[in-house]
């Protein structure tokens, strides 16, 4: 991780403050999944392998571009069946923007939401058994 891209947030007489891109990705992913109506994030094969190994990947389904003072975010989400997608997408945009700006001080210029699928509730109830008379 030595070549991991970092941004310089502030130079002071005490030194520099750097925020890694992955930190911004994790903040965005957690803020997105907090919104009611989100079934999960849509990640690639790397995210699936990490989860199989028991490691939760909070940056799954998130792509960020971070500059010195601004950030742009792309989110790939799966919504729950039955929700109104435009309302959920707007709530995700607002929550992610607020979380990143509050925690990092970066200005979020855009939050692009890509709906990748619809999650259906799992049916744990067994169908009624047929009685024979």
PDB file of N, CA and C in Angstrom, residues 6-106:
ATOM      1  N   UNK A   6      -2.734   9.376  -1.933  1.00  0.00           N
ATOM      2  CA  UNK A   6      -3.182  10.144  -0.785  1.00  0.00           C
ATOM      3  C   UNK A   6      -3.294  11.598  -1.190  1.00  0.00           C
ATOM      4  N   UNK A   7      -4.121  12.341  -0.499  1.00  0.00           N
ATOM      5  CA  UNK A   7      -4.258  13.760  -0.764  1.00  0.00           C
ATOM      6  C   UNK A   7      -3.713  14.533   0.417  1.00  0.00           C
ATOM      7  N   UNK A   8      -3.161  15.686   0.149  1.00  0.00           N
ATOM      8  CA  UNK A   8      -2.694  16.548   1.227  1.00  0.00           C
ATOM      9  C   UNK A   8      -3.844  17.450   1.606  1.00  0.00           C
ATOM     10  N   UNK A   9      -4.242  17.380   2.853  1.00  0.00           N
ATOM     11  CA  UNK A   9      -5.370  18.174   3.325  1.00  0.00           C
ATOM     12  C   UNK A   9      -4.907  19.514   3.870  1.00  0.00           C
ATOM     13  N   UNK A  10      -3.834  19.489   4.639  1.00  0.00           N
ATOM     14  CA  UNK A  10      -3.417  20.718   5.284  1.00  0.00           C
ATOM     15  C   UNK A  10      -1.942  20.641   5.628  1.00  0.00           C
ATOM     16  N   UNK A  11      -1.213  21.681   5.301  1.00  0.00           N
ATOM     17  CA  UNK A  11       0.168  21.799   5.738  1.00  0.00           C
ATOM     18  C   UNK A  11       0.209  22.825   6.849  1.00  0.00           C
ATOM     19  N   UNK A  12       0.850  22.472   7.916  1.00  0.00           N
ATOM     20  CA  UNK A  12       0.987  23.407   9.021  1.00  0.00           C
ATOM     21  C   UNK A  12       2.409  23.308   9.559  1.00  0.00           C
ATOM     22  N   UNK A  13       2.685  24.068  10.572  1.00  0.00           N
ATOM     23  CA  UNK A  13       4.026  24.029  11.158  1.00  0.00           C
ATOM     24  C   UNK A  13       4.278  22.675  11.831  1.00  0.00           C
ATOM     25  N   UNK A  14       3.206  21.951  12.132  1.00  0.00           N
ATOM     26  CA  UNK A  14       3.350  20.643  12.771  1.00  0.00           C
ATOM     27  C   UNK A  14       3.539  19.515  11.760  1.00  0.00           C
ATOM     28  N   UNK A  15       3.172  19.738  10.493  1.00  0.00           N
ATOM     29  CA  UNK A  15       3.299  18.706   9.470  1.00  0.00           C
ATOM     30  C   UNK A  15       2.088  18.694   8.557  1.00  0.00           C
ATOM     31  N   UNK A  16       2.004  17.658   7.740  1.00  0.00           N
ATOM     32  CA  UNK A  16       0.927  17.545   6.758  1.00  0.00           C
ATOM     33  C   UNK A  16      -0.107  16.518   7.218  1.00  0.00           C
ATOM     34  N   UNK A  17      -1.353  16.749   6.842  1.00  0.00           N
ATOM     35  CA  UNK A  17      -2.435  15.807   7.105  1.00  0.00           C
ATOM     36  C   UNK A  17      -2.829  15.199   5.772  1.00  0.00           C
ATOM     37  N   UNK A  18      -2.831  13.879   5.712  1.00  0.00           N
ATOM     38  CA  UNK A  18      -3.168  13.185   4.465  1.00  0.00           C
ATOM     39  C   UNK A  18      -4.355  12.259   4.699  1.00  0.00           C
ATOM     40  N   UNK A  19      -5.274  12.249   3.740  1.00  0.00           N
ATOM     41  CA  UNK A  19      -6.440  11.363   3.803  1.00  0.00           C
ATOM     42  C   UNK A  19      -6.383  10.448   2.587  1.00  0.00           C
ATOM     43  N   UNK A  20      -6.319   9.156   2.816  1.00  0.00           N
ATOM     44  CA  UNK A  20      -6.239   8.189   1.723  1.00  0.00           C
ATOM     45  C   UNK A  20      -7.579   8.096   0.999  1.00  0.00           C
ATOM     46  N   UNK A  21      -7.525   7.788  -0.287  1.00  0.00           N
ATOM     47  CA  UNK A  21      -8.737   7.618  -1.087  1.00  0.00           C
ATOM     48  C   UNK A  21      -9.653   6.556  -0.484  1.00  0.00           C
ATOM     49  N   UNK A  22      -9.071   5.487   0.045  1.00  0.00           N
ATOM     50  CA  UNK A  22      -9.884   4.408   0.601  1.00  0.00           C
ATOM     51  C   UNK A  22     -10.692   4.875   1.804  1.00  0.00           C
ATOM     52  N   UNK A  23     -10.173   5.823   2.548  1.00  0.00           N
ATOM     53  CA  UNK A  23     -10.917   6.365   3.689  1.00  0.00           C
ATOM     54  C   UNK A  23     -12.189   7.053   3.192  1.00  0.00           C
ATOM     55  N   UNK A  24     -12.071   7.835   2.137  1.00  0.00           N
ATOM     56  CA  UNK A  24     -13.234   8.514   1.564  1.00  0.00           C
ATOM     57  C   UNK A  24     -14.216   7.478   1.002  1.00  0.00           C
ATOM     58  N   UNK A  25     -13.692   6.405   0.406  1.00  0.00           N
ATOM     59  CA  UNK A  25     -14.550   5.337  -0.118  1.00  0.00           C
ATOM     60  C   UNK A  25     -15.339   4.653   0.994  1.00  0.00           C
ATOM     61  N   UNK A  26     -14.680   4.402   2.114  1.00  0.00           N
ATOM     62  CA  UNK A  26     -15.351   3.743   3.233  1.00  0.00           C
ATOM     63  C   UNK A  26     -16.437   4.649   3.815  1.00  0.00           C
ATOM     64  N   UNK A  27     -16.140   5.924   3.958  1.00  0.00           N
ATOM     65  CA  UNK A  27     -17.132   6.884   4.463  1.00  0.00           C
ATOM     66  C   UNK A  27     -18.347   6.897   3.541  1.00  0.00           C
ATOM     67  N   UNK A  28     -18.115   6.946   2.237  1.00  0.00           N
ATOM     68  CA  UNK A  28     -19.211   6.982   1.261  1.00  0.00           C
ATOM     69  C   UNK A  28     -20.024   5.694   1.308  1.00  0.00           C
ATOM     70  N   UNK A  29     -19.358   4.553   1.380  1.00  0.00           N
ATOM     71  CA  UNK A  29     -20.063   3.274   1.412  1.00  0.00           C
ATOM     72  C   UNK A  29     -20.931   3.117   2.647  1.00  0.00           C
ATOM     73  N   UNK A  30     -20.398   3.499   3.801  1.00  0.00           N
ATOM     74  CA  UNK A  30     -21.179   3.409   5.035  1.00  0.00           C
ATOM     75  C   UNK A  30     -22.359   4.371   5.018  1.00  0.00           C
ATOM     76  N   UNK A  31     -22.140   5.591   4.521  1.00  0.00           N
ATOM     77  CA  UNK A  31     -23.222   6.574   4.460  1.00  0.00           C
ATOM     78  C   UNK A  31     -24.322   6.113   3.515  1.00  0.00           C
ATOM     79  N   UNK A  32     -23.959   5.471   2.415  1.00  0.00           N
ATOM     80  CA  UNK A  32     -24.958   4.986   1.458  1.00  0.00           C
ATOM     81  C   UNK A  32     -25.792   3.861   2.054  1.00  0.00           C
ATOM     82  N   UNK A  33     -25.157   2.935   2.768  1.00  0.00           N
ATOM     83  CA  UNK A  33     -25.901   1.800   3.308  1.00  0.00           C
ATOM     84  C   UNK A  33     -26.759   2.178   4.512  1.00  0.00           C
ATOM     85  N   UNK A  34     -26.548   3.358   5.084  1.00  0.00           N
ATOM     86  CA  UNK A  34     -27.391   3.838   6.181  1.00  0.00           C
ATOM     87  C   UNK A  34     -28.797   4.213   5.709  1.00  0.00           C
ATOM     88  N   UNK A  35     -28.944   4.506   4.424  1.00  0.00           N
ATOM     89  CA  UNK A  35     -30.227   4.954   3.889  1.00  0.00           C
ATOM     90  C   UNK A  35     -31.191   3.768   3.816  1.00  0.00           C
ATOM     91  N   UNK A  36     -32.380   3.967   4.363  1.00  0.00           N
ATOM     92  CA  UNK A  36     -33.398   2.919   4.329  1.00  0.00           C
ATOM     93  C   UNK A  36     -33.859   2.719   2.887  1.00  0.00           C
ATOM     94  N   UNK A  37     -33.862   1.501   2.427  1.00  0.00           N
ATOM     95  CA  UNK A  37     -34.244   1.204   1.052  1.00  0.00           C
ATOM     96  C   UNK A  37     -33.079   0.667   0.238  1.00  0.00           C
ATOM     97  N   UNK A  38     -31.876   0.714   0.813  1.00  0.00           N
ATOM     98  CA  UNK A  38     -30.700   0.175   0.140  1.00  0.00           C
ATOM     99  C   UNK A  38     -30.517  -1.267   0.591  1.00  0.00           C
ATOM    100  N   UNK A  39     -30.521  -2.198  -0.368  1.00  0.00           N
ATOM    101  CA  UNK A  39     -30.327  -3.612  -0.051  1.00  0.00           C
ATOM    102  C   UNK A  39     -28.851  -3.931   0.109  1.00  0.00           C
ATOM    103  N   UNK A  40     -27.993  -3.190  -0.597  1.00  0.00           N
ATOM    104  CA  UNK A  40     -26.553  -3.429  -0.520  1.00  0.00           C
ATOM    105  C   UNK A  40     -25.824  -2.675  -1.602  1.00  0.00           C
ATOM    106  N   UNK A  41     -24.530  -2.887  -1.629  1.00  0.00           N
ATOM    107  CA  UNK A  41     -23.686  -2.253  -2.633  1.00  0.00           C
ATOM    108  C   UNK A  41     -23.292  -3.316  -3.648  1.00  0.00           C
ATOM    109  N   UNK A  42     -23.141  -2.906  -4.890  1.00  0.00           N
ATOM    110  CA  UNK A  42     -22.767  -3.817  -5.963  1.00  0.00           C
ATOM    111  C   UNK A  42     -21.270  -3.706  -6.190  1.00  0.00           C
ATOM    112  N   UNK A  43     -20.552  -4.771  -5.864  1.00  0.00           N
ATOM    113  CA  UNK A  43     -19.095  -4.745  -6.022  1.00  0.00           C
ATOM    114  C   UNK A  43     -18.638  -5.717  -7.080  1.00  0.00           C
ATOM    115  N   UNK A  44     -17.373  -5.617  -7.409  1.00  0.00           N
ATOM    116  CA  UNK A  44     -16.796  -6.519  -8.385  1.00  0.00           C
ATOM    117  C   UNK A  44     -16.336  -7.812  -7.745  1.00  0.00           C
ATOM    118  N   UNK A  45     -15.532  -8.554  -8.459  1.00  0.00           N
ATOM    119  CA  UNK A  45     -15.066  -9.850  -7.973  1.00  0.00           C
ATOM    120  C   UNK A  45     -14.129  -9.705  -6.781  1.00  0.00           C
ATOM    121  N   UNK A  46     -13.356  -8.640  -6.736  1.00  0.00           N
ATOM    122  CA  UNK A  46     -12.428  -8.441  -5.613  1.00  0.00           C
ATOM    123  C   UNK A  46     -13.187  -8.287  -4.302  1.00  0.00           C
ATOM    124  N   UNK A  47     -14.295  -7.545  -4.317  1.00  0.00           N
ATOM    125  CA  UNK A  47     -15.105  -7.380  -3.115  1.00  0.00           C
ATOM    126  C   UNK A  47     -15.705  -8.692  -2.661  1.00  0.00           C
ATOM    127  N   UNK A  48     -16.127  -9.528  -3.611  1.00  0.00           N
ATOM    128  CA  UNK A  48     -16.699 -10.820  -3.273  1.00  0.00           C
ATOM    129  C   UNK A  48     -15.684 -11.758  -2.659  1.00  0.00           C
ATOM    130  N   UNK A  49     -14.456 -11.731  -3.174  1.00  0.00           N
ATOM    131  CA  UNK A  49     -13.395 -12.579  -2.627  1.00  0.00           C
ATOM    132  C   UNK A  49     -13.049 -12.141  -1.214  1.00  0.00           C
ATOM    133  N   UNK A  50     -12.972 -10.843  -0.975  1.00  0.00           N
ATOM    134  CA  UNK A  50     -12.650 -10.335   0.362  1.00  0.00           C
ATOM    135  C   UNK A  50     -13.714 -10.752   1.370  1.00  0.00           C
ATOM    136  N   UNK A  51     -14.982 -10.715   0.965  1.00  0.00           N
ATOM    137  CA  UNK A  51     -16.056 -11.110   1.877  1.00  0.00           C
ATOM    138  C   UNK A  51     -16.030 -12.605   2.144  1.00  0.00           C
ATOM    139  N   UNK A  52     -15.643 -13.406   1.141  1.00  0.00           N
ATOM    140  CA  UNK A  52     -15.554 -14.846   1.360  1.00  0.00           C
ATOM    141  C   UNK A  52     -14.456 -15.169   2.364  1.00  0.00           C
ATOM    142  N   UNK A  53     -13.407 -14.363   2.398  1.00  0.00           N
ATOM    143  CA  UNK A  53     -12.316 -14.577   3.330  1.00  0.00           C
ATOM    144  C   UNK A  53     -12.642 -14.031   4.718  1.00  0.00           C
ATOM    145  N   UNK A  54     -13.847 -13.502   4.891  1.00  0.00           N
ATOM    146  CA  UNK A  54     -14.272 -13.040   6.204  1.00  0.00           C
ATOM    147  C   UNK A  54     -14.001 -11.569   6.466  1.00  0.00           C
ATOM    148  N   UNK A  55     -13.495 -10.858   5.490  1.00  0.00           N
ATOM    149  CA  UNK A  55     -13.200  -9.438   5.671  1.00  0.00           C
ATOM    150  C   UNK A  55     -14.317  -8.623   5.043  1.00  0.00           C
ATOM    151  N   UNK A  56     -14.942  -7.766   5.809  1.00  0.00           N
ATOM    152  CA  UNK A  56     -16.019  -6.920   5.299  1.00  0.00           C
ATOM    153  C   UNK A  56     -15.396  -5.767   4.522  1.00  0.00           C
ATOM    154  N   UNK A  57     -15.820  -5.606   3.285  1.00  0.00           N
ATOM    155  CA  UNK A  57     -15.269  -4.557   2.435  1.00  0.00           C
ATOM    156  C   UNK A  57     -16.251  -3.389   2.403  1.00  0.00           C
ATOM    157  N   UNK A  58     -15.986  -2.358   3.217  1.00  0.00           N
ATOM    158  CA  UNK A  58     -16.895  -1.224   3.310  1.00  0.00           C
ATOM    159  C   UNK A  58     -16.809  -0.310   2.095  1.00  0.00           C
ATOM    160  N   UNK A  59     -15.762  -0.431   1.298  1.00  0.00           N
ATOM    161  CA  UNK A  59     -15.611   0.399   0.106  1.00  0.00           C
ATOM    162  C   UNK A  59     -16.190  -0.286  -1.135  1.00  0.00           C
ATOM    163  N   UNK A  60     -16.854  -1.415  -0.941  1.00  0.00           N
ATOM    164  CA  UNK A  60     -17.440  -2.170  -2.057  1.00  0.00           C
ATOM    165  C   UNK A  60     -18.497  -1.315  -2.754  1.00  0.00           C
ATOM    166  N   UNK A  61     -18.432  -1.255  -4.075  1.00  0.00           N
ATOM    167  CA  UNK A  61     -19.419  -0.515  -4.850  1.00  0.00           C
ATOM    168  C   UNK A  61     -19.206   0.985  -4.851  1.00  0.00           C
ATOM    169  N   UNK A  62     -18.019   1.430  -4.465  1.00  0.00           N
ATOM    170  CA  UNK A  62     -17.733   2.866  -4.389  1.00  0.00           C
ATOM    171  C   UNK A  62     -16.474   3.172  -5.188  1.00  0.00           C
ATOM    172  N   UNK A  63     -16.552   4.213  -5.995  1.00  0.00           N
ATOM    173  CA  UNK A  63     -15.380   4.696  -6.727  1.00  0.00           C
ATOM    174  C   UNK A  63     -15.263   6.184  -6.423  1.00  0.00           C
ATOM    175  N   UNK A  64     -14.099   6.622  -5.956  1.00  0.00           N
ATOM    176  CA  UNK A  64     -13.914   8.034  -5.644  1.00  0.00           C
ATOM    177  C   UNK A  64     -12.747   8.609  -6.430  1.00  0.00           C
ATOM    178  N   UNK A  65     -12.868   9.881  -6.728  1.00  0.00           N
ATOM    179  CA  UNK A  65     -11.768  10.656  -7.296  1.00  0.00           C
ATOM    180  C   UNK A  65     -11.573  11.832  -6.359  1.00  0.00           C
ATOM    181  N   UNK A  66     -10.405  11.876  -5.729  1.00  0.00           N
ATOM    182  CA  UNK A  66     -10.152  12.886  -4.714  1.00  0.00           C
ATOM    183  C   UNK A  66      -9.031  13.807  -5.176  1.00  0.00           C
ATOM    184  N   UNK A  67      -9.300  15.106  -5.097  1.00  0.00           N
ATOM    185  CA  UNK A  67      -8.284  16.102  -5.381  1.00  0.00           C
ATOM    186  C   UNK A  67      -7.812  16.710  -4.075  1.00  0.00           C
ATOM    187  N   UNK A  68      -7.190  17.878  -4.150  1.00  0.00           N
ATOM    188  CA  UNK A  68      -6.698  18.515  -2.933  1.00  0.00           C
ATOM    189  C   UNK A  68      -7.822  19.062  -2.071  1.00  0.00           C
ATOM    190  N   UNK A  69      -8.893  19.543  -2.712  1.00  0.00           N
ATOM    191  CA  UNK A  69      -9.984  20.145  -1.943  1.00  0.00           C
ATOM    192  C   UNK A  69     -11.363  19.615  -2.325  1.00  0.00           C
ATOM    193  N   UNK A  70     -11.441  18.792  -3.356  1.00  0.00           N
ATOM    194  CA  UNK A  70     -12.734  18.325  -3.852  1.00  0.00           C
ATOM    195  C   UNK A  70     -12.730  16.814  -4.038  1.00  0.00           C
ATOM    196  N   UNK A  71     -13.928  16.243  -4.048  1.00  0.00           N
ATOM    197  CA  UNK A  71     -14.080  14.810  -4.288  1.00  0.00           C
ATOM    198  C   UNK A  71     -15.305  14.561  -5.163  1.00  0.00           C
ATOM    199  N   UNK A  72     -15.212  13.550  -6.003  1.00  0.00           N
ATOM    200  CA  UNK A  72     -16.330  13.089  -6.814  1.00  0.00           C
ATOM    201  C   UNK A  72     -16.522  11.607  -6.501  1.00  0.00           C
ATOM    202  N   UNK A  73     -17.772  11.194  -6.358  1.00  0.00           N
ATOM    203  CA  UNK A  73     -18.073   9.833  -5.920  1.00  0.00           C
ATOM    204  C   UNK A  73     -19.021   9.157  -6.895  1.00  0.00           C
ATOM    205  N   UNK A  74     -18.747   7.895  -7.215  1.00  0.00           N
ATOM    206  CA  UNK A  74     -19.660   7.043  -7.976  1.00  0.00           C
ATOM    207  C   UNK A  74     -20.049   5.890  -7.064  1.00  0.00           C
ATOM    208  N   UNK A  75     -21.351   5.668  -6.904  1.00  0.00           N
ATOM    209  CA  UNK A  75     -21.868   4.599  -6.055  1.00  0.00           C
ATOM    210  C   UNK A  75     -22.648   3.616  -6.902  1.00  0.00           C
ATOM    211  N   UNK A  76     -22.417   2.335  -6.686  1.00  0.00           N
ATOM    212  CA  UNK A  76     -23.110   1.274  -7.408  1.00  0.00           C
ATOM    213  C   UNK A  76     -23.940   0.520  -6.373  1.00  0.00           C
ATOM    214  N   UNK A  77     -25.267   0.741  -6.413  1.00  0.00           N
ATOM    215  CA  UNK A  77     -26.132   0.250  -5.348  1.00  0.00           C
ATOM    216  C   UNK A  77     -27.153  -0.776  -5.840  1.00  0.00           C
ATOM    217  N   UNK A  78     -27.681  -1.518  -4.874  1.00  0.00           N
ATOM    218  CA  UNK A  78     -28.799  -2.424  -5.101  1.00  0.00           C
ATOM    219  C   UNK A  78     -29.911  -1.942  -4.175  1.00  0.00           C
ATOM    220  N   UNK A  79     -31.080  -1.662  -4.750  1.00  0.00           N
ATOM    221  CA  UNK A  79     -32.190  -1.144  -3.950  1.00  0.00           C
ATOM    222  C   UNK A  79     -33.134  -2.279  -3.558  1.00  0.00           C
ATOM    223  N   UNK A  80     -33.858  -2.069  -2.471  1.00  0.00           N
ATOM    224  CA  UNK A  80     -34.854  -3.047  -2.041  1.00  0.00           C
ATOM    225  C   UNK A  80     -36.064  -2.970  -2.965  1.00  0.00           C
ATOM    226  N   UNK A  81     -36.681  -4.121  -3.185  1.00  0.00           N
ATOM    227  CA  UNK A  81     -37.877  -4.174  -4.020  1.00  0.00           C
ATOM    228  C   UNK A  81     -39.004  -3.378  -3.371  1.00  0.00           C
ATOM    229  N   UNK A  82     -39.701  -2.562  -4.172  1.00  0.00           N
ATOM    230  CA  UNK A  82     -40.862  -1.823  -3.696  1.00  0.00           C
ATOM    231  C   UNK A  82     -40.595  -0.377  -3.325  1.00  0.00           C
ATOM    232  N   UNK A  83     -39.330   0.045  -3.310  1.00  0.00           N
ATOM    233  CA  UNK A  83     -39.040   1.435  -2.964  1.00  0.00           C
ATOM    234  C   UNK A  83     -39.064   2.292  -4.225  1.00  0.00           C
ATOM    235  N   UNK A  84     -39.243   3.584  -4.042  1.00  0.00           N
ATOM    236  CA  UNK A  84     -39.222   4.511  -5.171  1.00  0.00           C
ATOM    237  C   UNK A  84     -37.769   4.917  -5.415  1.00  0.00           C
ATOM    238  N   UNK A  85     -37.206   4.471  -6.509  1.00  0.00           N
ATOM    239  CA  UNK A  85     -35.775   4.606  -6.780  1.00  0.00           C
ATOM    240  C   UNK A  85     -35.294   6.057  -6.793  1.00  0.00           C
ATOM    241  N   UNK A  86     -35.996   7.009  -7.447  1.00  0.00           N
ATOM    242  CA  UNK A  86     -35.490   8.390  -7.421  1.00  0.00           C
ATOM    243  C   UNK A  86     -35.380   8.965  -6.003  1.00  0.00           C
ATOM    244  N   UNK A  87     -36.336   8.627  -5.133  1.00  0.00           N
ATOM    245  CA  UNK A  87     -36.285   9.119  -3.748  1.00  0.00           C
ATOM    246  C   UNK A  87     -35.093   8.540  -2.997  1.00  0.00           C
ATOM    247  N   UNK A  88     -34.849   7.251  -3.170  1.00  0.00           N
ATOM    248  CA  UNK A  88     -33.725   6.590  -2.498  1.00  0.00           C
ATOM    249  C   UNK A  88     -32.404   7.145  -3.016  1.00  0.00           C
ATOM    250  N   UNK A  89     -32.291   7.319  -4.324  1.00  0.00           N
ATOM    251  CA  UNK A  89     -31.055   7.835  -4.911  1.00  0.00           C
ATOM    252  C   UNK A  89     -30.748   9.245  -4.395  1.00  0.00           C
ATOM    253  N   UNK A  90     -31.758  10.094  -4.290  1.00  0.00           N
ATOM    254  CA  UNK A  90     -31.563  11.445  -3.767  1.00  0.00           C
ATOM    255  C   UNK A  90     -31.126  11.407  -2.301  1.00  0.00           C
ATOM    256  N   UNK A  91     -31.749  10.540  -1.514  1.00  0.00           N
ATOM    257  CA  UNK A  91     -31.372  10.411  -0.104  1.00  0.00           C
ATOM    258  C   UNK A  91     -29.931   9.925   0.033  1.00  0.00           C
ATOM    259  N   UNK A  92     -29.516   9.006  -0.826  1.00  0.00           N
ATOM    260  CA  UNK A  92     -28.133   8.516  -0.809  1.00  0.00           C
ATOM    261  C   UNK A  92     -27.173   9.643  -1.159  1.00  0.00           C
ATOM    262  N   UNK A  93     -27.490  10.407  -2.204  1.00  0.00           N
ATOM    263  CA  UNK A  93     -26.624  11.519  -2.599  1.00  0.00           C
ATOM    264  C   UNK A  93     -26.434  12.498  -1.444  1.00  0.00           C
ATOM    265  N   UNK A  94     -27.520  12.875  -0.801  1.00  0.00           N
ATOM    266  CA  UNK A  94     -27.444  13.849   0.287  1.00  0.00           C
ATOM    267  C   UNK A  94     -26.673  13.307   1.484  1.00  0.00           C
ATOM    268  N   UNK A  95     -26.926  12.051   1.851  1.00  0.00           N
ATOM    269  CA  UNK A  95     -26.260  11.458   3.011  1.00  0.00           C
ATOM    270  C   UNK A  95     -24.761  11.298   2.775  1.00  0.00           C
ATOM    271  N   UNK A  96     -24.379  10.848   1.589  1.00  0.00           N
ATOM    272  CA  UNK A  96     -22.964  10.658   1.264  1.00  0.00           C
ATOM    273  C   UNK A  96     -22.238  12.002   1.227  1.00  0.00           C
ATOM    274  N   UNK A  97     -22.848  12.996   0.582  1.00  0.00           N
ATOM    275  CA  UNK A  97     -22.245  14.329   0.501  1.00  0.00           C
ATOM    276  C   UNK A  97     -22.019  14.905   1.898  1.00  0.00           C
ATOM    277  N   UNK A  98     -23.029  14.817   2.749  1.00  0.00           N
ATOM    278  CA  UNK A  98     -22.900  15.361   4.102  1.00  0.00           C
ATOM    279  C   UNK A  98     -21.832  14.623   4.897  1.00  0.00           C
ATOM    280  N   UNK A  99     -21.800  13.304   4.814  1.00  0.00           N
ATOM    281  CA  UNK A  99     -20.833  12.516   5.579  1.00  0.00           C
ATOM    282  C   UNK A  99     -19.400  12.835   5.175  1.00  0.00           C
ATOM    283  N   UNK A 100     -19.137  12.892   3.876  1.00  0.00           N
ATOM    284  CA  UNK A 100     -17.776  13.162   3.410  1.00  0.00           C
ATOM    285  C   UNK A 100     -17.351  14.578   3.785  1.00  0.00           C
ATOM    286  N   UNK A 101     -18.227  15.553   3.548  1.00  0.00           N
ATOM    287  CA  UNK A 101     -17.866  16.939   3.855  1.00  0.00           C
ATOM    288  C   UNK A 101     -17.660  17.151   5.357  1.00  0.00           C
ATOM    289  N   UNK A 102     -18.481  16.511   6.180  1.00  0.00           N
ATOM    290  CA  UNK A 102     -18.363  16.670   7.623  1.00  0.00           C
ATOM    291  C   UNK A 102     -17.087  16.016   8.156  1.00  0.00           C
ATOM    292  N   UNK A 103     -16.791  14.813   7.697  1.00  0.00           N
ATOM    293  CA  UNK A 103     -15.674  14.059   8.263  1.00  0.00           C
ATOM    294  C   UNK A 103     -14.313  14.442   7.691  1.00  0.00           C
ATOM    295  N   UNK A 104     -14.269  14.887   6.428  1.00  0.00           N
ATOM    296  CA  UNK A 104     -12.964  15.159   5.804  1.00  0.00           C
ATOM    297  C   UNK A 104     -12.712  16.629   5.518  1.00  0.00           C
ATOM    298  N   UNK A 105     -13.757  17.421   5.416  1.00  0.00           N
ATOM    299  CA  UNK A 105     -13.587  18.821   5.051  1.00  0.00           C
ATOM    300  C   UNK A 105     -13.462  19.034   3.549  1.00  0.00           C
ATOM    301  N   UNK A 106     -13.523  17.943   2.781  1.00  0.00           N
ATOM    302  CA  UNK A 106     -13.481  18.061   1.319  1.00  0.00           C
ATOM    303  C   UNK A 106     -14.820  18.564   0.805  1.00  0.00           C
TER     304      UNK A 106
END
